[in-house]
Each structure stands twice: as structure tokens, then as C-alpha cells.
Amino acid sequence: MKITDIVSSRLILRHLDTDFLESCLSGDIDAATESLGARPADGWLEETALMAVRLADMAAEPDYAPWSARALLRRDDLAMVGHINFHTLPGHPYLNGYGDVELGYTVYPAFRRQGFAREALLAMAGWVAAQGGVSRLVLSIAPDNLPSQELAAQLGFAKAGQVRDDDGCEDVLTAAWPLPGAAV
């Protein structure tokens, strides 16, 4: 199944399908490039644990695929500047009532502080709003990740709790749709 790109002013958010993920995990960069239509970033190729998790998630629950990982491709040259995904389908019990669905994202160091995270978050929030049934978004951000904390605050996210997981302590932030600056 071909999943439609999400397009913003400077980015294409392209689904990372099973062919792409399997090619990356096997080290076949040519096949991964062909599948994505762009060369995977070196930073992405280091994220083998995330690739394996997303492959398993899509195998266990095929309806999850459109919610899974997407490359952030810069429109003008198709450089992969990062990635974004929903951690699960909406309504997963792990959210403990904080919200409907959680977003996670990474922008690679060479592309940070250029507004790509904001643009990708707004594009994904717009996509999820069009799906219906989701009114509250969740982000989990380390307390010392000041750029992401500031971005979340600018987008209307507020701290709703704190959790400790494999990555350490994270603030749980929630926001209701529409986010400031989002197309409604």
C-alpha cells in the first residue's frame, strides 16, 4: 500500500515503508535510496533499534503504517533532515489519559535551528486532524532539551506530567488541536 506524502512549504514527510526499513537494516543503501526516492541520512542509518521497532509495529498492526515513521525530506534537494512519527495508533493505553496520540521527532544536527521541527510538527498535526478522532497531542521531551521544550511551548503544549523510561526522565506535554500556526 502506497501511503501519501505529507507536504509542507519546505518539507516532504515521506512514509518509511517496510522495504525501506528492511533495506536500511540489511545495509543495502542503494535499495533504500530507490525505495525512498532520496538517500537516507547517515544519522538515520544509525537508528537501527527504531527501524526494528517500527517494522515490528507495522507487522503486528498493519493499520499503524500511515502513523509510523516518515522521513523529513527538504523539498528543494530531497536531503533527509530528520524523521517524525506517531508512537502508536491513537488511544493506546500507554498514554495514561494524557492525550490521544504521541509524536516523536528528530532533526539531525546540521539542520537544527532552521524551523524544520516546527514545520514537521505542524504538518503532522494537520494530517492527524484530517484523520478525525484526535483532539489532544502528546510530546515527551527531556527536561534539559531546551530547544524542543521551547518549541513545544510555542506550539501550545503544556506540561501534564513526568515519566521515566529507557531514555531517562521526560516531561509529558499535551496540546489540544488546533496548534498555534497550524492550518485548520
Short mmCIF file of N, CA and C in Angstrom, two decimals:
data_model
loop_
_atom_site.label_atom_id
_atom_site.label_comp_id
_atom_site.label_asym_id
_atom_site.label_seq_id
_atom_site.Cartn_x
_atom_site.Cartn_y
_atom_site.Cartn_z
N MET A 1 0.84 -1.18 0.00
CA MET A 1 0.00 0.00 0.00
C MET A 1 0.89 1.25 0.00
N LYS A 2 0.66 2.12 -0.94
CA LYS A 2 1.40 3.39 -1.04
C LYS A 2 0.74 4.41 -0.13
N ILE A 3 1.51 4.97 0.77
CA ILE A 3 0.99 5.96 1.71
C ILE A 3 1.40 7.35 1.20
N THR A 4 0.43 8.24 1.14
CA THR A 4 0.61 9.57 0.57
C THR A 4 1.59 10.41 1.38
N ASP A 5 2.42 11.16 0.67
CA ASP A 5 3.31 12.12 1.31
C ASP A 5 2.49 13.21 1.99
N ILE A 6 3.05 13.76 3.05
CA ILE A 6 2.53 14.98 3.66
C ILE A 6 3.50 16.08 3.23
N VAL A 7 2.98 17.13 2.63
CA VAL A 7 3.84 18.17 2.05
C VAL A 7 3.58 19.49 2.77
N SER A 8 4.67 20.15 3.17
CA SER A 8 4.59 21.49 3.75
C SER A 8 5.40 22.43 2.86
N SER A 9 5.59 23.65 3.29
CA SER A 9 6.26 24.61 2.41
C SER A 9 7.69 24.21 2.04
N ARG A 10 8.43 23.63 2.97
CA ARG A 10 9.82 23.26 2.68
C ARG A 10 10.11 21.77 2.79
N LEU A 11 9.13 20.99 3.25
CA LEU A 11 9.38 19.58 3.54
C LEU A 11 8.39 18.65 2.84
N ILE A 12 8.88 17.45 2.57
CA ILE A 12 8.05 16.31 2.21
C ILE A 12 8.22 15.31 3.34
N LEU A 13 7.11 14.91 3.96
CA LEU A 13 7.15 13.90 5.01
C LEU A 13 6.74 12.59 4.35
N ARG A 14 7.74 11.76 4.05
CA ARG A 14 7.52 10.54 3.28
C ARG A 14 7.59 9.31 4.18
N HIS A 15 6.57 8.48 4.06
CA HIS A 15 6.47 7.26 4.86
C HIS A 15 7.68 6.36 4.62
N LEU A 16 8.22 5.82 5.70
CA LEU A 16 9.33 4.87 5.63
C LEU A 16 8.74 3.47 5.67
N ASP A 17 8.52 2.90 4.48
CA ASP A 17 7.82 1.62 4.39
C ASP A 17 8.73 0.45 4.75
N THR A 18 8.13 -0.74 4.76
CA THR A 18 8.88 -1.92 5.18
C THR A 18 10.05 -2.21 4.24
N ASP A 19 9.89 -1.99 2.93
CA ASP A 19 11.01 -2.21 2.01
C ASP A 19 12.18 -1.31 2.37
N PHE A 20 11.89 -0.04 2.64
CA PHE A 20 12.95 0.90 3.00
C PHE A 20 13.63 0.48 4.31
N LEU A 21 12.83 0.18 5.32
CA LEU A 21 13.39 -0.18 6.62
C LEU A 21 14.23 -1.46 6.53
N GLU A 22 13.73 -2.46 5.82
CA GLU A 22 14.49 -3.70 5.66
C GLU A 22 15.78 -3.47 4.89
N SER A 23 15.73 -2.62 3.86
CA SER A 23 16.95 -2.30 3.10
C SER A 23 17.97 -1.61 3.98
N CYS A 24 17.53 -0.68 4.80
CA CYS A 24 18.44 0.01 5.71
C CYS A 24 19.07 -0.97 6.70
N LEU A 25 18.24 -1.82 7.28
CA LEU A 25 18.75 -2.77 8.28
C LEU A 25 19.73 -3.77 7.68
N SER A 26 19.54 -4.11 6.41
CA SER A 26 20.45 -5.06 5.77
C SER A 26 21.68 -4.37 5.17
N GLY A 27 21.72 -3.03 5.24
CA GLY A 27 22.86 -2.29 4.71
C GLY A 27 22.82 -2.05 3.22
N ASP A 28 21.69 -2.29 2.58
CA ASP A 28 21.55 -2.08 1.14
C ASP A 28 21.08 -0.65 0.89
N ILE A 29 22.03 0.27 0.89
CA ILE A 29 21.71 1.70 0.77
C ILE A 29 21.15 2.03 -0.60
N ASP A 30 21.60 1.35 -1.65
CA ASP A 30 21.06 1.60 -2.99
C ASP A 30 19.57 1.27 -3.04
N ALA A 31 19.17 0.12 -2.48
CA ALA A 31 17.75 -0.25 -2.45
C ALA A 31 16.96 0.71 -1.58
N ALA A 32 17.54 1.13 -0.44
CA ALA A 32 16.86 2.09 0.44
C ALA A 32 16.65 3.41 -0.29
N THR A 33 17.67 3.87 -1.01
CA THR A 33 17.57 5.12 -1.77
C THR A 33 16.48 5.02 -2.84
N GLU A 34 16.44 3.89 -3.53
CA GLU A 34 15.41 3.70 -4.55
C GLU A 34 14.01 3.69 -3.93
N SER A 35 13.87 3.02 -2.79
CA SER A 35 12.57 2.93 -2.13
C SER A 35 12.09 4.30 -1.65
N LEU A 36 12.99 5.09 -1.08
CA LEU A 36 12.63 6.40 -0.53
C LEU A 36 12.57 7.50 -1.59
N GLY A 37 13.34 7.33 -2.65
CA GLY A 37 13.44 8.39 -3.65
C GLY A 37 14.44 9.45 -3.23
N ALA A 38 15.24 9.13 -2.23
CA ALA A 38 16.26 10.03 -1.71
C ALA A 38 17.24 9.17 -0.91
N ARG A 39 18.45 9.67 -0.74
CA ARG A 39 19.43 8.92 0.04
C ARG A 39 19.12 9.07 1.53
N PRO A 40 19.09 7.95 2.26
CA PRO A 40 18.88 8.06 3.72
C PRO A 40 20.06 8.78 4.38
N ALA A 41 19.74 9.59 5.36
CA ALA A 41 20.78 10.33 6.09
C ALA A 41 21.64 9.35 6.89
N ASP A 42 22.90 9.71 7.06
CA ASP A 42 23.79 8.90 7.89
C ASP A 42 23.23 8.74 9.30
N GLY A 43 22.64 9.82 9.83
CA GLY A 43 22.05 9.75 11.16
C GLY A 43 20.93 8.73 11.24
N TRP A 44 20.13 8.63 10.17
CA TRP A 44 19.06 7.63 10.15
C TRP A 44 19.65 6.23 10.17
N LEU A 45 20.70 5.99 9.42
CA LEU A 45 21.27 4.65 9.30
C LEU A 45 21.81 4.14 10.63
N GLU A 46 22.03 5.03 11.58
CA GLU A 46 22.47 4.64 12.92
C GLU A 46 21.31 4.23 13.82
N GLU A 47 20.09 4.49 13.41
CA GLU A 47 18.91 4.27 14.26
C GLU A 47 18.28 2.90 14.01
N THR A 48 19.11 1.86 14.08
CA THR A 48 18.63 0.51 13.79
C THR A 48 17.58 0.03 14.79
N ALA A 49 17.68 0.42 16.03
CA ALA A 49 16.68 -0.01 17.02
C ALA A 49 15.30 0.55 16.66
N LEU A 50 15.24 1.82 16.28
CA LEU A 50 13.97 2.43 15.88
C LEU A 50 13.42 1.75 14.62
N MET A 51 14.29 1.46 13.66
CA MET A 51 13.85 0.78 12.44
C MET A 51 13.20 -0.57 12.79
N ALA A 52 13.86 -1.32 13.65
CA ALA A 52 13.35 -2.65 14.03
C ALA A 52 12.01 -2.54 14.75
N VAL A 53 11.87 -1.54 15.63
CA VAL A 53 10.61 -1.35 16.36
C VAL A 53 9.49 -1.00 15.38
N ARG A 54 9.74 -0.08 14.46
CA ARG A 54 8.69 0.33 13.52
C ARG A 54 8.31 -0.82 12.58
N LEU A 55 9.28 -1.63 12.16
CA LEU A 55 8.96 -2.80 11.35
C LEU A 55 8.05 -3.75 12.13
N ALA A 56 8.40 -4.00 13.37
CA ALA A 56 7.59 -4.90 14.21
C ALA A 56 6.20 -4.32 14.43
N ASP A 57 6.12 -3.01 14.67
CA ASP A 57 4.82 -2.36 14.88
C ASP A 57 3.92 -2.51 13.67
N MET A 58 4.47 -2.30 12.47
CA MET A 58 3.66 -2.40 11.25
C MET A 58 3.26 -3.85 10.96
N ALA A 59 4.14 -4.80 11.30
CA ALA A 59 3.81 -6.21 11.10
C ALA A 59 2.69 -6.64 12.05
N ALA A 60 2.75 -6.17 13.29
CA ALA A 60 1.76 -6.55 14.29
C ALA A 60 0.42 -5.87 14.05
N GLU A 61 0.46 -4.65 13.53
CA GLU A 61 -0.76 -3.86 13.35
C GLU A 61 -0.68 -3.08 12.03
N PRO A 62 -1.09 -3.69 10.92
CA PRO A 62 -0.95 -3.04 9.61
C PRO A 62 -1.60 -1.66 9.52
N ASP A 63 -2.67 -1.40 10.29
CA ASP A 63 -3.30 -0.08 10.27
C ASP A 63 -2.38 1.01 10.82
N TYR A 64 -1.32 0.62 11.50
CA TYR A 64 -0.38 1.59 12.06
C TYR A 64 0.49 2.24 10.97
N ALA A 65 0.67 1.61 9.84
CA ALA A 65 1.63 2.06 8.83
C ALA A 65 1.56 3.57 8.54
N PRO A 66 0.40 4.17 8.25
CA PRO A 66 0.41 5.61 7.94
C PRO A 66 0.84 6.49 9.11
N TRP A 67 0.76 5.95 10.32
CA TRP A 67 1.13 6.69 11.53
C TRP A 67 2.60 6.51 11.87
N SER A 68 3.25 5.58 11.20
CA SER A 68 4.63 5.21 11.51
C SER A 68 5.62 6.27 11.02
N ALA A 69 6.89 5.91 11.03
CA ALA A 69 7.97 6.85 10.74
C ALA A 69 7.89 7.42 9.33
N ARG A 70 8.22 8.71 9.25
CA ARG A 70 8.32 9.43 7.99
C ARG A 70 9.64 10.19 7.96
N ALA A 71 10.27 10.16 6.80
CA ALA A 71 11.48 10.96 6.59
C ALA A 71 11.07 12.41 6.42
N LEU A 72 11.87 13.31 6.94
CA LEU A 72 11.72 14.74 6.66
C LEU A 72 12.68 15.04 5.51
N LEU A 73 12.13 15.18 4.32
CA LEU A 73 12.93 15.45 3.13
C LEU A 73 12.77 16.92 2.75
N ARG A 74 13.90 17.60 2.62
CA ARG A 74 13.86 19.00 2.20
C ARG A 74 13.41 19.02 0.73
N ARG A 75 12.40 19.81 0.44
CA ARG A 75 11.79 19.79 -0.89
C ARG A 75 12.76 20.20 -2.00
N ASP A 76 13.64 21.16 -1.72
CA ASP A 76 14.47 21.68 -2.81
C ASP A 76 15.57 20.72 -3.27
N ASP A 77 16.01 19.79 -2.40
CA ASP A 77 17.09 18.88 -2.81
C ASP A 77 16.91 17.45 -2.30
N LEU A 78 15.79 17.17 -1.63
CA LEU A 78 15.46 15.86 -1.06
C LEU A 78 16.46 15.36 -0.02
N ALA A 79 17.21 16.30 0.59
CA ALA A 79 18.08 15.90 1.69
C ALA A 79 17.22 15.46 2.86
N MET A 80 17.57 14.34 3.48
CA MET A 80 16.84 13.85 4.65
C MET A 80 17.36 14.60 5.87
N VAL A 81 16.54 15.51 6.41
CA VAL A 81 16.97 16.38 7.50
C VAL A 81 16.58 15.82 8.87
N GLY A 82 15.74 14.78 8.89
CA GLY A 82 15.31 14.17 10.15
C GLY A 82 14.19 13.19 9.89
N HIS A 83 13.46 12.86 10.96
CA HIS A 83 12.31 11.95 10.83
C HIS A 83 11.30 12.28 11.92
N ILE A 84 10.07 11.81 11.72
CA ILE A 84 8.97 12.08 12.64
C ILE A 84 8.02 10.89 12.59
N ASN A 85 7.34 10.62 13.70
CA ASN A 85 6.37 9.53 13.71
C ASN A 85 5.44 9.66 14.91
N PHE A 86 4.31 8.98 14.78
CA PHE A 86 3.45 8.76 15.94
C PHE A 86 3.91 7.44 16.54
N HIS A 87 3.97 7.38 17.86
CA HIS A 87 4.49 6.17 18.51
C HIS A 87 3.55 4.98 18.37
N THR A 88 2.25 5.24 18.26
CA THR A 88 1.24 4.19 18.17
C THR A 88 0.04 4.74 17.41
N LEU A 89 -0.93 3.90 17.21
CA LEU A 89 -2.24 4.37 16.77
C LEU A 89 -2.86 5.19 17.89
N PRO A 90 -3.81 6.06 17.59
CA PRO A 90 -4.47 6.83 18.65
C PRO A 90 -5.14 5.92 19.69
N GLY A 91 -5.14 6.43 20.93
CA GLY A 91 -5.86 5.77 22.01
C GLY A 91 -5.12 4.64 22.70
N HIS A 92 -3.83 4.50 22.48
CA HIS A 92 -3.08 3.42 23.11
C HIS A 92 -3.07 3.60 24.63
N PRO A 93 -3.22 2.51 25.37
CA PRO A 93 -3.27 2.60 26.84
C PRO A 93 -2.03 3.21 27.49
N TYR A 94 -0.84 3.08 26.86
CA TYR A 94 0.36 3.63 27.49
C TYR A 94 0.28 5.14 27.70
N LEU A 95 -0.61 5.81 26.99
CA LEU A 95 -0.73 7.26 27.12
C LEU A 95 -1.34 7.68 28.45
N ASN A 96 -1.93 6.74 29.18
CA ASN A 96 -2.46 7.01 30.52
C ASN A 96 -3.38 8.22 30.58
N GLY A 97 -4.15 8.43 29.53
CA GLY A 97 -5.10 9.53 29.53
C GLY A 97 -4.51 10.90 29.26
N TYR A 98 -3.20 10.99 29.00
CA TYR A 98 -2.59 12.29 28.72
C TYR A 98 -3.09 12.89 27.41
N GLY A 99 -3.41 12.06 26.45
CA GLY A 99 -3.85 12.55 25.15
C GLY A 99 -4.22 11.40 24.25
N ASP A 100 -4.42 11.70 22.98
CA ASP A 100 -4.88 10.70 22.02
C ASP A 100 -3.75 9.99 21.30
N VAL A 101 -2.67 10.70 21.00
CA VAL A 101 -1.57 10.11 20.24
C VAL A 101 -0.29 10.91 20.51
N GLU A 102 0.86 10.21 20.53
CA GLU A 102 2.14 10.85 20.84
C GLU A 102 3.01 10.94 19.59
N LEU A 103 3.58 12.11 19.40
CA LEU A 103 4.53 12.38 18.32
C LEU A 103 5.95 12.32 18.84
N GLY A 104 6.85 11.80 18.01
CA GLY A 104 8.28 11.86 18.29
C GLY A 104 8.99 12.34 17.04
N TYR A 105 10.07 13.06 17.19
CA TYR A 105 10.78 13.60 16.03
C TYR A 105 12.25 13.78 16.33
N THR A 106 13.03 13.80 15.26
CA THR A 106 14.46 14.10 15.33
C THR A 106 14.82 14.95 14.13
N VAL A 107 15.57 16.00 14.36
CA VAL A 107 16.18 16.77 13.28
C VAL A 107 17.68 16.60 13.47
N TYR A 108 18.37 16.21 12.41
CA TYR A 108 19.80 15.95 12.50
C TYR A 108 20.57 17.24 12.74
N PRO A 109 21.70 17.16 13.47
CA PRO A 109 22.41 18.37 13.93
C PRO A 109 22.68 19.42 12.86
N ALA A 110 23.06 19.04 11.66
CA ALA A 110 23.38 20.03 10.62
C ALA A 110 22.17 20.84 10.18
N PHE A 111 20.95 20.37 10.53
CA PHE A 111 19.73 21.02 10.06
C PHE A 111 18.92 21.66 11.19
N ARG A 112 19.46 21.65 12.39
CA ARG A 112 18.73 22.21 13.53
C ARG A 112 18.72 23.73 13.49
N ARG A 113 17.75 24.29 14.23
CA ARG A 113 17.59 25.74 14.38
C ARG A 113 17.26 26.41 13.06
N GLN A 114 16.56 25.68 12.17
CA GLN A 114 16.13 26.21 10.88
C GLN A 114 14.61 26.10 10.71
N GLY A 115 13.91 25.70 11.77
CA GLY A 115 12.46 25.63 11.72
C GLY A 115 11.88 24.35 11.16
N PHE A 116 12.73 23.34 10.89
CA PHE A 116 12.22 22.10 10.32
C PHE A 116 11.36 21.32 11.31
N ALA A 117 11.73 21.30 12.58
CA ALA A 117 10.92 20.58 13.58
C ALA A 117 9.54 21.20 13.69
N ARG A 118 9.47 22.51 13.77
CA ARG A 118 8.18 23.21 13.84
C ARG A 118 7.32 22.87 12.62
N GLU A 119 7.92 22.99 11.45
CA GLU A 119 7.18 22.75 10.22
C GLU A 119 6.68 21.30 10.15
N ALA A 120 7.51 20.35 10.54
CA ALA A 120 7.11 18.94 10.51
C ALA A 120 6.02 18.66 11.54
N LEU A 121 6.15 19.21 12.74
CA LEU A 121 5.12 19.01 13.78
C LEU A 121 3.78 19.58 13.33
N LEU A 122 3.79 20.76 12.75
CA LEU A 122 2.54 21.36 12.28
C LEU A 122 1.94 20.55 11.13
N ALA A 123 2.78 20.06 10.23
CA ALA A 123 2.27 19.25 9.12
C ALA A 123 1.65 17.95 9.63
N MET A 124 2.32 17.30 10.58
CA MET A 124 1.77 16.05 11.13
C MET A 124 0.50 16.32 11.93
N ALA A 125 0.47 17.42 12.66
CA ALA A 125 -0.73 17.77 13.42
C ALA A 125 -1.90 18.03 12.47
N GLY A 126 -1.63 18.68 11.36
CA GLY A 126 -2.68 18.90 10.36
C GLY A 126 -3.16 17.59 9.76
N TRP A 127 -2.22 16.68 9.48
CA TRP A 127 -2.59 15.38 8.93
C TRP A 127 -3.47 14.61 9.92
N VAL A 128 -3.06 14.60 11.19
CA VAL A 128 -3.83 13.83 12.18
C VAL A 128 -5.21 14.45 12.38
N ALA A 129 -5.32 15.75 12.31
CA ALA A 129 -6.63 16.39 12.45
C ALA A 129 -7.56 15.96 11.32
N ALA A 130 -7.00 15.81 10.12
CA ALA A 130 -7.81 15.38 8.98
C ALA A 130 -8.28 13.94 9.11
N GLN A 131 -7.58 13.15 9.94
CA GLN A 131 -7.98 11.75 10.14
C GLN A 131 -9.21 11.66 11.04
N GLY A 132 -9.42 12.67 11.86
CA GLY A 132 -10.58 12.69 12.76
C GLY A 132 -10.33 11.86 14.02
N GLY A 133 -11.05 12.20 15.05
CA GLY A 133 -11.00 11.44 16.29
C GLY A 133 -9.83 11.74 17.21
N VAL A 134 -8.96 12.65 16.83
CA VAL A 134 -7.80 13.01 17.65
C VAL A 134 -7.89 14.49 17.97
N SER A 135 -7.96 14.80 19.25
CA SER A 135 -8.05 16.21 19.63
C SER A 135 -6.91 16.65 20.55
N ARG A 136 -6.16 15.69 21.09
CA ARG A 136 -5.10 16.04 22.04
C ARG A 136 -3.82 15.30 21.67
N LEU A 137 -2.77 16.07 21.39
CA LEU A 137 -1.46 15.53 21.03
C LEU A 137 -0.54 15.48 22.24
N VAL A 138 0.39 14.55 22.22
CA VAL A 138 1.34 14.36 23.32
C VAL A 138 2.77 14.40 22.76
N LEU A 139 3.66 15.06 23.49
CA LEU A 139 5.10 15.02 23.26
C LEU A 139 5.75 14.63 24.57
N SER A 140 6.81 13.83 24.51
CA SER A 140 7.62 13.53 25.70
C SER A 140 9.02 14.07 25.41
N ILE A 141 9.47 15.01 26.24
CA ILE A 141 10.72 15.71 25.98
C ILE A 141 11.55 15.75 27.25
N ALA A 142 12.83 15.44 27.13
CA ALA A 142 13.73 15.53 28.28
C ALA A 142 13.72 16.97 28.81
N PRO A 143 13.70 17.13 30.14
CA PRO A 143 13.66 18.49 30.71
C PRO A 143 14.81 19.38 30.27
N ASP A 144 15.98 18.79 29.96
CA ASP A 144 17.14 19.60 29.58
C ASP A 144 17.24 19.83 28.06
N ASN A 145 16.27 19.33 27.29
CA ASN A 145 16.25 19.58 25.84
C ASN A 145 15.53 20.90 25.60
N LEU A 146 16.24 21.98 25.88
CA LEU A 146 15.63 23.31 25.85
C LEU A 146 15.07 23.71 24.49
N PRO A 147 15.74 23.43 23.37
CA PRO A 147 15.14 23.81 22.08
C PRO A 147 13.78 23.13 21.86
N SER A 148 13.67 21.84 22.16
CA SER A 148 12.38 21.16 21.98
C SER A 148 11.36 21.62 23.00
N GLN A 149 11.79 21.89 24.23
CA GLN A 149 10.87 22.41 25.24
C GLN A 149 10.31 23.76 24.80
N GLU A 150 11.18 24.64 24.27
CA GLU A 150 10.74 25.96 23.80
C GLU A 150 9.77 25.84 22.62
N LEU A 151 10.09 24.95 21.68
CA LEU A 151 9.21 24.75 20.53
C LEU A 151 7.85 24.25 20.99
N ALA A 152 7.84 23.28 21.88
CA ALA A 152 6.57 22.75 22.39
C ALA A 152 5.74 23.86 23.03
N ALA A 153 6.38 24.70 23.83
CA ALA A 153 5.65 25.80 24.48
C ALA A 153 5.08 26.77 23.44
N GLN A 154 5.87 27.08 22.41
CA GLN A 154 5.39 27.98 21.35
C GLN A 154 4.18 27.39 20.60
N LEU A 155 4.11 26.07 20.55
CA LEU A 155 3.01 25.40 19.85
C LEU A 155 1.83 25.09 20.77
N GLY A 156 1.87 25.60 22.00
CA GLY A 156 0.74 25.43 22.90
C GLY A 156 0.77 24.20 23.78
N PHE A 157 1.87 23.46 23.78
CA PHE A 157 2.00 22.30 24.66
C PHE A 157 2.31 22.75 26.07
N ALA A 158 1.70 22.08 27.03
CA ALA A 158 1.93 22.38 28.44
C ALA A 158 2.26 21.08 29.17
N LYS A 159 3.07 21.19 30.20
CA LYS A 159 3.47 20.00 30.97
C LYS A 159 2.26 19.43 31.71
N ALA A 160 2.05 18.12 31.49
CA ALA A 160 0.93 17.43 32.13
C ALA A 160 1.42 16.36 33.10
N GLY A 161 2.71 16.07 33.07
CA GLY A 161 3.26 15.04 33.95
C GLY A 161 4.70 14.78 33.61
N GLN A 162 5.25 13.76 34.23
CA GLN A 162 6.63 13.38 34.00
C GLN A 162 6.72 11.86 34.09
N VAL A 163 7.53 11.26 33.22
CA VAL A 163 7.71 9.81 33.22
C VAL A 163 9.19 9.49 33.16
N ARG A 164 9.51 8.29 33.59
CA ARG A 164 10.88 7.78 33.47
C ARG A 164 10.79 6.53 32.62
N ASP A 165 11.59 6.50 31.53
CA ASP A 165 11.63 5.32 30.68
C ASP A 165 13.09 4.97 30.38
N ASP A 166 13.32 4.18 29.33
CA ASP A 166 14.67 3.75 28.99
C ASP A 166 15.60 4.92 28.70
N ASP A 167 15.04 6.03 28.22
CA ASP A 167 15.83 7.21 27.88
C ASP A 167 16.10 8.11 29.08
N GLY A 168 15.46 7.83 30.21
CA GLY A 168 15.59 8.67 31.39
C GLY A 168 14.29 9.41 31.66
N CYS A 169 14.41 10.52 32.34
CA CYS A 169 13.24 11.31 32.73
C CYS A 169 12.79 12.18 31.57
N GLU A 170 11.47 12.20 31.34
CA GLU A 170 10.91 13.04 30.28
C GLU A 170 9.67 13.75 30.79
N ASP A 171 9.51 15.00 30.39
CA ASP A 171 8.27 15.72 30.65
C ASP A 171 7.24 15.27 29.62
N VAL A 172 6.02 15.04 30.08
CA VAL A 172 4.91 14.73 29.19
C VAL A 172 4.16 16.04 28.97
N LEU A 173 4.10 16.45 27.70
CA LEU A 173 3.46 17.71 27.33
C LEU A 173 2.27 17.42 26.43
N THR A 174 1.19 18.16 26.63
CA THR A 174 0.00 17.94 25.81
C THR A 174 -0.49 19.27 25.23
N ALA A 175 -1.18 19.14 24.11
CA ALA A 175 -1.80 20.31 23.47
C ALA A 175 -3.04 19.86 22.73
N ALA A 176 -4.02 20.72 22.74
CA ALA A 176 -5.26 20.47 22.01
C ALA A 176 -5.15 21.09 20.63
N TRP A 177 -5.81 20.45 19.66
CA TRP A 177 -5.88 20.97 18.32
C TRP A 177 -6.85 22.14 18.29
N PRO A 178 -6.64 23.20 17.55
CA PRO A 178 -5.51 23.38 16.64
C PRO A 178 -4.31 23.98 17.36
N LEU A 179 -3.13 23.61 16.91
CA LEU A 179 -1.90 24.20 17.43
C LEU A 179 -1.74 25.59 16.85
N PRO A 180 -1.14 26.52 17.60
CA PRO A 180 -0.88 27.85 17.06
C PRO A 180 -0.03 27.76 15.79
N GLY A 181 -0.49 28.39 14.74
CA GLY A 181 0.25 28.38 13.48
C GLY A 181 -0.14 27.27 12.54
N ALA A 182 -1.01 26.37 13.00
CA ALA A 182 -1.42 25.24 12.15
C ALA A 182 -2.56 25.66 11.23
N ALA A 183 -2.57 25.05 10.06
CA ALA A 183 -3.69 25.26 9.15
C ALA A 183 -4.87 24.46 9.67
N VAL A 184 -6.01 25.10 9.77
CA VAL A 184 -7.20 24.43 10.30
C VAL A 184 -8.10 24.00 9.18
#
